[in-house]
Coordinates of C-alpha atoms and ligand atoms in Angstrom, one line a residue:
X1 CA 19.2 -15.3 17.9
X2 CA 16.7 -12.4 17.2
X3 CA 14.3 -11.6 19.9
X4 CA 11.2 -11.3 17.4
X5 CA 8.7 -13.6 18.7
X6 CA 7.9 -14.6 15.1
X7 CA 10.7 -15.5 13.9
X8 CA 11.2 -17.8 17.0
X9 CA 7.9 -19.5 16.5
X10 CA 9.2 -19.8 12.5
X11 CA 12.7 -21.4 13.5
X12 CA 10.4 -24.0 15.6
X13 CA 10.5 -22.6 19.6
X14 CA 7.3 -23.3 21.5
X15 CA 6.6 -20.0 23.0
X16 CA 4.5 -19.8 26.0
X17 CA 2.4 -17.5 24.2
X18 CA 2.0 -17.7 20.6
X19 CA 3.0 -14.7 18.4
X20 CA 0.2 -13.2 16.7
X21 CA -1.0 -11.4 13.4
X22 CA -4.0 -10.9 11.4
X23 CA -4.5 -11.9 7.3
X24 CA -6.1 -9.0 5.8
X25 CA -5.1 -6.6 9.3
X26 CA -4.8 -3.7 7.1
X27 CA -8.0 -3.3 5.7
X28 CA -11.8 -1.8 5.5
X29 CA -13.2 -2.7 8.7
X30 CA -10.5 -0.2 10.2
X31 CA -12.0 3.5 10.1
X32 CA -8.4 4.9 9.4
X33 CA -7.7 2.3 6.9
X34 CA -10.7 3.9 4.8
X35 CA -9.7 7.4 5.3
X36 CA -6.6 6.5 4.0
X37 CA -8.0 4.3 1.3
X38 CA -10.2 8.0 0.3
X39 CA -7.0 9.9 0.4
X40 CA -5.4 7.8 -2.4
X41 CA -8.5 7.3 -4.5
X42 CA -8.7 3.3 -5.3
X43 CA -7.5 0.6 -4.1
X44 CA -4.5 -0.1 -6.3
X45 CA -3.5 4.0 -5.6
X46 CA -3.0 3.1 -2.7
X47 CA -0.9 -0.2 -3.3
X48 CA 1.1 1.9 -5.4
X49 CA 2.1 4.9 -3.1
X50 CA 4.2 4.1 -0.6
X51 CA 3.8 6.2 1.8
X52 CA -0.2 5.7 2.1
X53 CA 0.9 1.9 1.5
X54 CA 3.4 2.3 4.6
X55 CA 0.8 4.1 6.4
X56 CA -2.1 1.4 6.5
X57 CA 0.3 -1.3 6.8
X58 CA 1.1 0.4 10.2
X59 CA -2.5 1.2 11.4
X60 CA -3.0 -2.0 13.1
X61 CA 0.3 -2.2 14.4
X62 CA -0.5 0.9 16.7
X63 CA -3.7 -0.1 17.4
X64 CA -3.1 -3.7 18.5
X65 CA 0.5 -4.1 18.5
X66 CA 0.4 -7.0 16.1
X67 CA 3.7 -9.2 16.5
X68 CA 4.0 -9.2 13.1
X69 CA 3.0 -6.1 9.9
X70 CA 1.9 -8.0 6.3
X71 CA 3.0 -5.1 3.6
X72 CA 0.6 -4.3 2.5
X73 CA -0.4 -4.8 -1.2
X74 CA -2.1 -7.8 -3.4
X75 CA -1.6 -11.1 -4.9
X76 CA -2.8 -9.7 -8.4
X77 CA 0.5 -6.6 -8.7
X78 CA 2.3 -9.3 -10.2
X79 CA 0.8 -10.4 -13.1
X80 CA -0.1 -6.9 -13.9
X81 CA 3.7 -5.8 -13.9
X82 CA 3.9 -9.1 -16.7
X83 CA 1.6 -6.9 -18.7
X84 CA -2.3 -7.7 -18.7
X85 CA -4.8 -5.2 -17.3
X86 CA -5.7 -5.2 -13.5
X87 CA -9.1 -3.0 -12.0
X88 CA -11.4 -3.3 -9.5
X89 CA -15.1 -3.1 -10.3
X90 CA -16.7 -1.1 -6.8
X91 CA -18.1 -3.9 -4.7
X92 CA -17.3 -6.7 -6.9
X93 CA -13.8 -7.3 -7.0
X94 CA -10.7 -7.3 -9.2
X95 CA -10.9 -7.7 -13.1
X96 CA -7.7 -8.6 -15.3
X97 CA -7.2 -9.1 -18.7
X98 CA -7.1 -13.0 -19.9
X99 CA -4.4 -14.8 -20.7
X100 CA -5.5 -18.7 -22.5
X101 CA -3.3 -19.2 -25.1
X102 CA 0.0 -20.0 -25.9
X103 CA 0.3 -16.7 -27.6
X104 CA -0.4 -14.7 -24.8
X105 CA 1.9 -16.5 -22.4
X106 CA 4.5 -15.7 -25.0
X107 CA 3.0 -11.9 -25.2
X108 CA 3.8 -11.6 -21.2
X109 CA 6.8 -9.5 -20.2
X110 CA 10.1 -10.8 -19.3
X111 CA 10.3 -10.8 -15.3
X112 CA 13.3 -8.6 -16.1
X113 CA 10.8 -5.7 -16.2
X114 CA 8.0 -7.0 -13.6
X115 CA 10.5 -4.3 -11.1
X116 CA 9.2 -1.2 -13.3
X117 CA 5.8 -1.5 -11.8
X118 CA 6.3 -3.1 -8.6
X119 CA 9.4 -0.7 -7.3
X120 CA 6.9 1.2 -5.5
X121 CA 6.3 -1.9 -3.6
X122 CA 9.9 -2.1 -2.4
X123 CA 9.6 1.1 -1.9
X124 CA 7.0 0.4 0.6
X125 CA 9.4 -2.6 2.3
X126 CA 11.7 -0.6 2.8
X127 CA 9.9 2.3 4.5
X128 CA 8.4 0.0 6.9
X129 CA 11.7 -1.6 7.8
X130 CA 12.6 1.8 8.8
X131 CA 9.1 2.6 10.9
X132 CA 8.5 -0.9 12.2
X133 CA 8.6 -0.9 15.9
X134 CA 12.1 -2.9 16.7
X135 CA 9.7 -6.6 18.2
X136 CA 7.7 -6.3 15.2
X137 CA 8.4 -8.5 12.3
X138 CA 7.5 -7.3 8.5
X139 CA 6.2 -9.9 6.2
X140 CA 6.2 -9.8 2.5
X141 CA 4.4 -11.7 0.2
X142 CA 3.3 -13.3 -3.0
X143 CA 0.4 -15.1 -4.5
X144 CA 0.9 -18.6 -5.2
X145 CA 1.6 -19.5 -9.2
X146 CA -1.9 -21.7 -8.8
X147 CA -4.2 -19.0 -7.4
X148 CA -2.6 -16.1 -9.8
X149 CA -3.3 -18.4 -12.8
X150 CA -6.9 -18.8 -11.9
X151 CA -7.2 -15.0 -12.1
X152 CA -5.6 -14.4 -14.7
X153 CA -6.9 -17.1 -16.9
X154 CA -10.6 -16.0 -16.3
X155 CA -10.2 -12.7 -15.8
X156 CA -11.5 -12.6 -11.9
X157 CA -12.1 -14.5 -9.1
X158 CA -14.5 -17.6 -9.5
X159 CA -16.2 -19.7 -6.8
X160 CA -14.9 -23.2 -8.5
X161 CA -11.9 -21.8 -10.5
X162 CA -13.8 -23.1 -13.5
X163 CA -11.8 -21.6 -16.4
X164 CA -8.6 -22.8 -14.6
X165 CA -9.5 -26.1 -14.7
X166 CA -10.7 -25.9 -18.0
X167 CA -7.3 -24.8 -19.9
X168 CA -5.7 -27.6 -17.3
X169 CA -7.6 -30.1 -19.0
X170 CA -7.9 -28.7 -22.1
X171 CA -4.6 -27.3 -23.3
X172 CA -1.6 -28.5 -20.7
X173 CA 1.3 -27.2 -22.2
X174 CA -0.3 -23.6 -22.6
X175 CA -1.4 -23.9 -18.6
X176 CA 2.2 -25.0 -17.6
X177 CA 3.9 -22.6 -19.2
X178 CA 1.6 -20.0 -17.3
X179 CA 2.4 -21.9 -14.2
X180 CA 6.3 -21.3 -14.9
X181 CA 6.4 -17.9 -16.1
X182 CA 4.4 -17.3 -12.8
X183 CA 6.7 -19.3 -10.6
X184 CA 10.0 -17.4 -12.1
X185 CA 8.4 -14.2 -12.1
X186 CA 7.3 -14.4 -8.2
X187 CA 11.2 -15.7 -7.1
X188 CA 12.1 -12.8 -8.8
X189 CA 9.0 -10.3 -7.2
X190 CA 9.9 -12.0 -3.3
X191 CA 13.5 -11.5 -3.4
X192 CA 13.3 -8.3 -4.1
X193 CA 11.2 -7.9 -1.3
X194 CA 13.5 -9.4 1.2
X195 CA 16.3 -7.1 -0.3
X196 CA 14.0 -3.8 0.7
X197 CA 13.9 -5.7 3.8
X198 CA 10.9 -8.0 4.4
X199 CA 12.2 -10.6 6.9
X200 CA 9.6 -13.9 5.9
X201 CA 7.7 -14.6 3.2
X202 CA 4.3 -15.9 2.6
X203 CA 2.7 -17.5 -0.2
X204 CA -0.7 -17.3 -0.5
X205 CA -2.4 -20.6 -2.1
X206 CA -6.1 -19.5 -1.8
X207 CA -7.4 -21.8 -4.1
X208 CA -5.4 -24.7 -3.5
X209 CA -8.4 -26.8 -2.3
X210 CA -9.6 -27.2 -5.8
X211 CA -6.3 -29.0 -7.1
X212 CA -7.1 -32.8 -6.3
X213 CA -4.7 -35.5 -6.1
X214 CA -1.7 -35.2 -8.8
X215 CA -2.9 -31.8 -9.8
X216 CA -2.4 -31.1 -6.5
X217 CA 1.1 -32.0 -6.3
X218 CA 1.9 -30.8 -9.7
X219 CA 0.4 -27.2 -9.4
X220 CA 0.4 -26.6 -5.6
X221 CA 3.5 -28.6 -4.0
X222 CA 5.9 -28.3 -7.1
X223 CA 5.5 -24.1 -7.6
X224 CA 5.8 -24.3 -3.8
X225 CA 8.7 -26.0 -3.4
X226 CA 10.7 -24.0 -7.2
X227 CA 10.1 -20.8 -5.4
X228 CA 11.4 -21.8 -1.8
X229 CA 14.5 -23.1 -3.2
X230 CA 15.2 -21.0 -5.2
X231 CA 14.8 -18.0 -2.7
X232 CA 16.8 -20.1 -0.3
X233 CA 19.8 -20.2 -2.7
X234 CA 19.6 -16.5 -3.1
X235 CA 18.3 -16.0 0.8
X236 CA 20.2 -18.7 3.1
X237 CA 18.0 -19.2 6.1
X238 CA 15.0 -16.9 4.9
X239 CA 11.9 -18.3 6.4
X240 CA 8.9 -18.7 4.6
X241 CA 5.0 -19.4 5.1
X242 CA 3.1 -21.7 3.1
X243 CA -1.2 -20.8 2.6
X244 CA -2.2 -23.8 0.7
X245 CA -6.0 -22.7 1.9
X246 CA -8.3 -25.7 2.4
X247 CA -5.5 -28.4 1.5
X248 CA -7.3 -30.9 3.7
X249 CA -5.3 -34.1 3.8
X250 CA -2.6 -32.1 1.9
X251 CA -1.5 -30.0 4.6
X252 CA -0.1 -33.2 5.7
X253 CA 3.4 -33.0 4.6
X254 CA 3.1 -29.9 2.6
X255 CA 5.9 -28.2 4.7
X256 CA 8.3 -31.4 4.5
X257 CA 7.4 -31.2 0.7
X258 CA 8.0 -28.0 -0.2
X259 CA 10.7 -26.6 2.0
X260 CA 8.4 -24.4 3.7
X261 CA 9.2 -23.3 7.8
X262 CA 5.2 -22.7 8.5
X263 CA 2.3 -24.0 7.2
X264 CA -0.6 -21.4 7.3
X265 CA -4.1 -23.6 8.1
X266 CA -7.4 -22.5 7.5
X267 CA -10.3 -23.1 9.7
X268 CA -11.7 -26.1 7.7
X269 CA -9.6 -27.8 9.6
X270 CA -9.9 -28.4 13.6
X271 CA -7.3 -27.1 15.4
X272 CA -6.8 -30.7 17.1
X273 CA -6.8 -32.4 14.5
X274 CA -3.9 -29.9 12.5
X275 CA -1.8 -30.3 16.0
X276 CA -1.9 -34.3 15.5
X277 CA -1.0 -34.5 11.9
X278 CA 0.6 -31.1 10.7
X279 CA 2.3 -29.4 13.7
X280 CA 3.9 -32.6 14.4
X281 CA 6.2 -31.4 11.9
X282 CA 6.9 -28.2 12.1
X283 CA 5.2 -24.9 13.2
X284 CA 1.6 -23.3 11.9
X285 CA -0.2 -20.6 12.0
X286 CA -3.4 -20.2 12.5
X287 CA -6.6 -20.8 12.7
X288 CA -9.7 -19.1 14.3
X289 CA -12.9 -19.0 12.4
X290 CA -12.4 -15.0 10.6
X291 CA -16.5 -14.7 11.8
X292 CA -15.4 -14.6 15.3
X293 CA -14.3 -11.4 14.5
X294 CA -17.9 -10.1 13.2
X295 CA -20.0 -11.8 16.3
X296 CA -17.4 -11.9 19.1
X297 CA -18.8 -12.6 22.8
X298 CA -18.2 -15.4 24.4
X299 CA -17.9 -17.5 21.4
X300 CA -15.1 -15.8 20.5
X301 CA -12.7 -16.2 23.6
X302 CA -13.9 -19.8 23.9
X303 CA -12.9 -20.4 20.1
X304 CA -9.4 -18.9 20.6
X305 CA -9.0 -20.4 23.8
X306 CA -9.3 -23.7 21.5
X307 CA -7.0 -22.5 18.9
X308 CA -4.4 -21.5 21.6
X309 CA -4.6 -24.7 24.0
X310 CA -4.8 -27.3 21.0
X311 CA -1.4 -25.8 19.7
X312 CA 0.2 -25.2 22.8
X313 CA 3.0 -28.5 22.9
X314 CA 4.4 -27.3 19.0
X315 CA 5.6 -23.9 17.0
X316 CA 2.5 -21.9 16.6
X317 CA 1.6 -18.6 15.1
X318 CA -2.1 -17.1 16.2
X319 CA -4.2 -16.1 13.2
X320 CA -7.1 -16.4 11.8
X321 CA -8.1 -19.4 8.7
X322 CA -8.9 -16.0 6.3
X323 CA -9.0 -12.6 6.1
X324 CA -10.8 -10.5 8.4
X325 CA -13.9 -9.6 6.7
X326 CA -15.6 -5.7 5.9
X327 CA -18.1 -5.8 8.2
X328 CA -16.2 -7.0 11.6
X329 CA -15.8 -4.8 15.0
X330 CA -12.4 -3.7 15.9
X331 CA -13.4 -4.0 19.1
X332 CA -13.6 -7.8 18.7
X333 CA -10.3 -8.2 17.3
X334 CA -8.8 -6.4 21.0
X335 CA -10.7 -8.9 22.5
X336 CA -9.4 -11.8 20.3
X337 CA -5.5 -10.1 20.9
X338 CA -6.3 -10.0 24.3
X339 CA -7.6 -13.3 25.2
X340 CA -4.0 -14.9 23.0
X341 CA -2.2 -12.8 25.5
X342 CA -3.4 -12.9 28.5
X343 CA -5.6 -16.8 28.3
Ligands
LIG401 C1 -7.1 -13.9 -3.6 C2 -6.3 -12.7 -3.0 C3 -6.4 -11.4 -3.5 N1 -5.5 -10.7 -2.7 C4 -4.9 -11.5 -1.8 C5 -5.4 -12.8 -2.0 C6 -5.0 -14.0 -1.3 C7 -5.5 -14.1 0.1 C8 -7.0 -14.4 0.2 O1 -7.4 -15.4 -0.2 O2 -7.7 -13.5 0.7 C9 -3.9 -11.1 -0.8 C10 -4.0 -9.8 -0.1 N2 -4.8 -8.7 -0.4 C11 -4.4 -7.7 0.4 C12 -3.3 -8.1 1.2 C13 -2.6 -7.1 2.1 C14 -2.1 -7.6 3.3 C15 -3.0 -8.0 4.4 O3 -3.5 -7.1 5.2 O4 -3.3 -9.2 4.6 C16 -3.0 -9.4 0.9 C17 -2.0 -10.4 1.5 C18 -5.1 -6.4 0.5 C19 -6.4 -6.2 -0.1 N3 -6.9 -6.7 -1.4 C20 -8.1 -6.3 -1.6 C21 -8.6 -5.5 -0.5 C22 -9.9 -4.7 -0.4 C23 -9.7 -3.5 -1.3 C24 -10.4 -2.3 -0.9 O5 -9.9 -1.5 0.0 O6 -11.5 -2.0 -1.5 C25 -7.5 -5.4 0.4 C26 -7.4 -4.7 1.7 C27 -8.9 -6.5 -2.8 C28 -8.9 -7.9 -3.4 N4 -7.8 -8.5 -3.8 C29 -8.1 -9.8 -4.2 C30 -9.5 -9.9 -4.2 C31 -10.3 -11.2 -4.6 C32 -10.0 -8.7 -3.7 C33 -11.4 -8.3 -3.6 C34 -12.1 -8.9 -2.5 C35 -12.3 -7.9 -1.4 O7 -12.7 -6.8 -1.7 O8 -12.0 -8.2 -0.2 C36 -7.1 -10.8 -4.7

């Protein structure tokens, strides 16, 4: 059995420390993660030049020796290698061209050529396979056919995924056959990931919260559950993370649902309360409030003391609910590592 922590936790082992890693651990509250960020220009420069890629993707490995590296890249590669536009306005956030009709969905590329864009990615995989630290486990990752849709169907990220919900409703057949060419696209996308050399997967779900009851099934479980089968069939025993962010009462069976080894929980959710209904059947990650990282103090180590002493009897990987934000102190997240390791 492999001696990576993580993929111990993954295959169910209660550990008597948990494992940890950080959403978002590559990123601008690191002062080497913006001097690399300057060096390549823009943001998706430096998704798309793997060595710079590599590079931040390593940064908080040697400054916190992270059990585990997240490539580092973004949920919204992929539906730009099917075609539409992707930018990012300067403080704002990303910008895509739209796709609502049936026309367009038909317009995308096949997922035969999503690999022309996104080689640099595996390109990325598989330089990190080769720089990892030997205990450290690399992570790939894809966006969850749900929370790509809402972006590309209004063009950018939305506080209620409005326009989503509006096509849903409005024009089914066009929305599912988003959903699908998403779905196959991203088995596709992740597979070739794990060939370059990424060991799990994770699927981020962001806006999952905002599917209610059979829409949640249909466009959160179901995707969930076609891409983990069909990346087990090509990838026997690959493990995978499910992020169905804010899921409430549906991170209750989510991983028995969809196949998925981990069930990533965000911190709407109280970490007793996850250990009574969800980590009863399998292992989670998460799920420390990201502010903690921004005020620190005391609060801090008594919050992760919670998070690490309510998961303690199951499978648990340390994290935080979301992604560490701009503005938080490095110095907070040493003390967050810290306290995980040593209580
Ligand atoms: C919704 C979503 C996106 N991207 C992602 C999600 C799902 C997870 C979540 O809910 O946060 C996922 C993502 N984005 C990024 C990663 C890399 C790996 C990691 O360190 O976690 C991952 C896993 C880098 C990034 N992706 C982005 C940055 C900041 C870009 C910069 O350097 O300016 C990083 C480090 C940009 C991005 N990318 C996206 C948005 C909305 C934004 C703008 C918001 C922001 O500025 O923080 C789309």
């Amino acid at each position: 059995m492999s001696d990576k922590t993580i993929l111990r936790a993954l295959k169910g082992e209660v550990l008597p420390t948990p494992p940890i890693w950080m959403m978002r651990q590559a990123g601008r509250y690191l002062p080497e993660y913006r001097a690399t960020r300057a060096q390549a220009g823009d943001f998706l420069s430096l998704c798309y030049t793997p060595d710079l890629a590599a590079e931040v993707t390593l940064q908080p490995i040697r400054r916190y020796g992270f059990d585990a590296a997240i490539l580092f890249a973004d949920i919204l590669l992929l539906p730009q290698a099917l075609g539409p536009k992707l930018w990012f306005e300067t403080g704002e956030g990303p910008r895509m061209e739209t796709t609502t009709t049936m026309a367009a969905v038909k317009a995308l590329k096949s997922k035969d050529l999503i690999h022309e864009t996104l080689s640099p990615v595996y390109e990325t995989v598989r330089i990190l396979s080769r720089e990892l630290p030997r205990e450290t486990t690399l992570i790939g990752f894809a966006g969850a056919p749900w929370t790509v849709a809402t972006y590309m169907i209004a063009g950018r990220g939305s506080k209620d995924q409005g326009a989503a919900h509006a096509l849903k409703s409005a024009d089914r057949e066009t929305f599912s056959a988003l959903i699908d060419v998403i779905t196959e696209a991203t088995v596709d996308y992740l597979s070739e990931q794990v060939k370059a050399g990424a060991e799990v997967v994770k699927l981020f779900d962001s806006w999952a919260g905002s599917l209610k009851g059979a829409d949640f099934e249909d466009f959160a479980v179901k995707p969930t559950a076609r891409i983990i089968a069909a990346l087990r069939a090509r990838h026997p025993g690959l493990p995978i993370i499910a992020f169905p962010r804010e899921a409430g009462q549906g991170y209750i069976g989510f991983a028995r649902k969809t196949g998925a080894d981990c069930v990533a929980l965000d911190n709407s959710v109280t970490p007793e309360w996850a250990a009574a209904h969800v980590q009863v059947s399998g292992c989670v990650q998460g799920n420390l409030a990201p502010e903690h990282m921004v005020t620190g103090g005391e609060a801090l180590v008594r919050e992760t003391r919670k998070v690490v002493e309510a998961f303690r009897n199951g499978p648990h990987i340390f994290n935080l609910g979301h992604g560490i934000t701009p503005d938080a102190d490095p110095e907070n997240v040493a003390l967050m590592v810290q306290t995980v390791r040593n209580g």
